[in-house]
C-alpha positions as YAML, in Angstrom:
chain: A
units: angstrom
residues:
- id: 1
  name: UNK
  ca: [-26.90, -14.64, 46.19]
- id: 2
  name: UNK
  ca: [-29.81, -14.43, 48.80]
- id: 3
  name: UNK
  ca: [-31.31, -17.61, 50.12]
- id: 4
  name: UNK
  ca: [-34.22, -18.04, 52.75]
- id: 5
  name: UNK
  ca: [-34.32, -21.16, 54.86]
- id: 6
  name: UNK
  ca: [-37.46, -23.34, 54.68]
- id: 7
  name: UNK
  ca: [-38.01, -25.85, 57.18]
- id: 8
  name: UNK
  ca: [-36.39, -27.39, 60.16]
- id: 9
  name: UNK
  ca: [-33.64, -29.35, 58.74]
- id: 10
  name: UNK
  ca: [-30.71, -27.08, 59.63]
- id: 11
  name: UNK
  ca: [-31.99, -26.41, 63.18]
- id: 12
  name: UNK
  ca: [-30.39, -25.29, 65.55]
- id: 13
  name: UNK
  ca: [-27.64, -23.45, 63.58]
- id: 14
  name: UNK
  ca: [-30.26, -22.10, 60.79]
- id: 15
  name: UNK
  ca: [-33.89, -21.57, 61.45]
- id: 16
  name: UNK
  ca: [-37.06, -21.43, 58.90]
- id: 17
  name: UNK
  ca: [-37.25, -17.78, 57.59]
- id: 18
  name: UNK
  ca: [-33.38, -17.05, 58.23]
- id: 19
  name: UNK
  ca: [-32.13, -15.13, 55.34]
- id: 20
  name: UNK
  ca: [-28.72, -16.05, 54.26]
- id: 21
  name: UNK
  ca: [-26.03, -14.75, 51.67]
- id: 22
  name: UNK
  ca: [-24.67, -17.62, 49.77]
- id: 23
  name: UNK
  ca: [-21.67, -17.36, 47.63]
- id: 24
  name: UNK
  ca: [-21.47, -19.07, 44.27]
- id: 25
  name: UNK
  ca: [-17.84, -17.70, 43.69]
- id: 26
  name: UNK
  ca: [-16.42, -19.05, 47.05]
- id: 27
  name: UNK
  ca: [-15.63, -22.70, 45.56]
- id: 28
  name: UNK
  ca: [-13.80, -20.99, 42.59]
- id: 29
  name: UNK
  ca: [-10.94, -20.33, 45.09]
- id: 30
  name: UNK
  ca: [-11.10, -23.84, 46.91]
- id: 31
  name: UNK
  ca: [-13.00, -27.18, 46.79]
- id: 32
  name: UNK
  ca: [-15.94, -27.84, 49.19]
- id: 33
  name: UNK
  ca: [-15.07, -29.38, 52.39]
- id: 34
  name: UNK
  ca: [-16.83, -31.61, 55.21]
- id: 35
  name: UNK
  ca: [-18.45, -29.21, 57.50]
- id: 36
  name: UNK
  ca: [-19.32, -26.41, 54.84]
- id: 37
  name: UNK
  ca: [-22.80, -25.28, 54.92]
- id: 38
  name: UNK
  ca: [-24.06, -25.15, 51.01]
- id: 39
  name: UNK
  ca: [-27.10, -24.55, 49.13]
- id: 40
  name: UNK
  ca: [-27.36, -27.66, 46.67]
- id: 41
  name: UNK
  ca: [-29.82, -28.38, 44.04]
- id: 42
  name: UNK
  ca: [-31.95, -31.29, 45.02]
- id: 43
  name: UNK
  ca: [-31.38, -33.96, 42.42]
- id: 44
  name: UNK
  ca: [-35.30, -35.07, 42.88]
- id: 45
  name: UNK
  ca: [-36.89, -31.93, 41.91]
- id: 46
  name: UNK
  ca: [-34.28, -29.36, 41.20]
- id: 47
  name: UNK
  ca: [-35.28, -26.96, 44.17]
- id: 48
  name: UNK
  ca: [-32.52, -25.39, 46.19]
- id: 49
  name: UNK
  ca: [-32.10, -26.88, 49.77]
- id: 50
  name: UNK
  ca: [-29.52, -25.92, 52.55]
- id: 51
  name: UNK
  ca: [-27.42, -28.68, 53.66]
- id: 52
  name: UNK
  ca: [-23.90, -29.45, 55.18]
- id: 53
  name: UNK
  ca: [-21.43, -31.31, 53.71]
- id: 54
  name: UNK
  ca: [-21.14, -34.52, 55.57]
- id: 55
  name: UNK
  ca: [-18.34, -36.28, 53.42]
- id: 56
  name: UNK
  ca: [-16.70, -36.59, 50.11]
- id: 57
  name: UNK
  ca: [-16.82, -40.00, 48.30]
- id: 58
  name: UNK
  ca: [-14.81, -39.51, 45.16]
- id: 59
  name: UNK
  ca: [-16.65, -36.94, 42.83]
- id: 60
  name: UNK
  ca: [-19.84, -37.15, 45.14]
- id: 61
  name: UNK
  ca: [-20.70, -35.05, 48.13]
- id: 62
  name: UNK
  ca: [-22.78, -36.58, 50.69]
- id: 63
  name: UNK
  ca: [-24.82, -33.75, 52.50]
- id: 64
  name: UNK
  ca: [-27.13, -33.83, 55.30]
- id: 65
  name: UNK
  ca: [-29.38, -31.56, 57.57]
- id: 66
  name: UNK
  ca: [-27.98, -30.68, 60.98]
- id: 67
  name: UNK
  ca: [-31.39, -31.76, 62.55]
- id: 68
  name: UNK
  ca: [-31.20, -35.35, 61.05]
- id: 69
  name: UNK
  ca: [-34.96, -36.18, 62.31]
- id: 70
  name: UNK
  ca: [-36.32, -33.51, 60.11]
- id: 71
  name: UNK
  ca: [-33.90, -33.85, 57.15]
- id: 72
  name: UNK
  ca: [-34.23, -35.18, 53.75]
- id: 73
  name: UNK
  ca: [-30.76, -35.51, 52.45]
- id: 74
  name: UNK
  ca: [-28.20, -37.85, 50.96]
- id: 75
  name: UNK
  ca: [-29.39, -40.58, 52.97]
- id: 76
  name: UNK
  ca: [-32.49, -40.63, 50.83]
- id: 77
  name: UNK
  ca: [-31.21, -39.33, 47.49]
- id: 78
  name: UNK
  ca: [-27.78, -40.10, 47.54]
- id: 79
  name: UNK
  ca: [-24.47, -38.10, 46.89]
- id: 80
  name: UNK
  ca: [-24.56, -35.21, 44.92]
- id: 81
  name: UNK
  ca: [-22.44, -33.95, 42.14]
- id: 82
  name: UNK
  ca: [-19.93, -30.89, 42.44]
- id: 83
  name: UNK
  ca: [-22.32, -29.36, 39.80]
- id: 84
  name: UNK
  ca: [-25.14, -29.60, 42.04]
- id: 85
  name: UNK
  ca: [-23.52, -27.33, 44.78]
- id: 86
  name: UNK
  ca: [-24.80, -23.77, 44.15]
- id: 87
  name: UNK
  ca: [-22.75, -22.03, 46.78]
- id: 88
  name: UNK
  ca: [-21.49, -21.72, 50.52]
- id: 89
  name: UNK
  ca: [-23.21, -19.89, 53.09]
- id: 90
  name: UNK
  ca: [-20.85, -16.85, 54.09]
- id: 91
  name: UNK
  ca: [-23.31, -15.30, 56.67]
- id: 92
  name: UNK
  ca: [-26.96, -14.66, 58.04]
- id: 93
  name: UNK
  ca: [-28.41, -11.28, 57.55]
- id: 94
  name: UNK
  ca: [-31.64, -11.70, 59.00]
- id: 95
  name: UNK
  ca: [-33.14, -13.91, 61.54]
- id: 96
  name: UNK
  ca: [-36.86, -13.82, 62.91]
- id: 97
  name: UNK
  ca: [-36.96, -12.34, 66.46]
- id: 98
  name: UNK
  ca: [-39.30, -15.12, 67.61]
- id: 99
  name: UNK
  ca: [-36.68, -17.88, 66.93]
- id: 100
  name: UNK
  ca: [-34.18, -16.03, 69.30]
- id: 101
  name: UNK
  ca: [-36.74, -16.43, 72.22]
- id: 102
  name: UNK
  ca: [-37.10, -20.19, 71.90]
...
């Protein structure tokens, strides 16, 4: 699936407007691990957000943004279930050139 980054929460790895390919099948082969960049369904509103798995506590995944100052993540909404993880980021296929000049 294709996903477009919205916001600053994952800078400096991923920038607003970056286009990513996310695999929903990846986690059929293995379980999510700490450090994986994933798209999750936000438990508060159902929109999809890009986060990184920080830790795993039982059957809950603590997700966070790389840019903690700008991230709304598990520190606010708590851990997410495995079902809330949509897929793993496989690669970025487009980045706005203006972001490379920063």
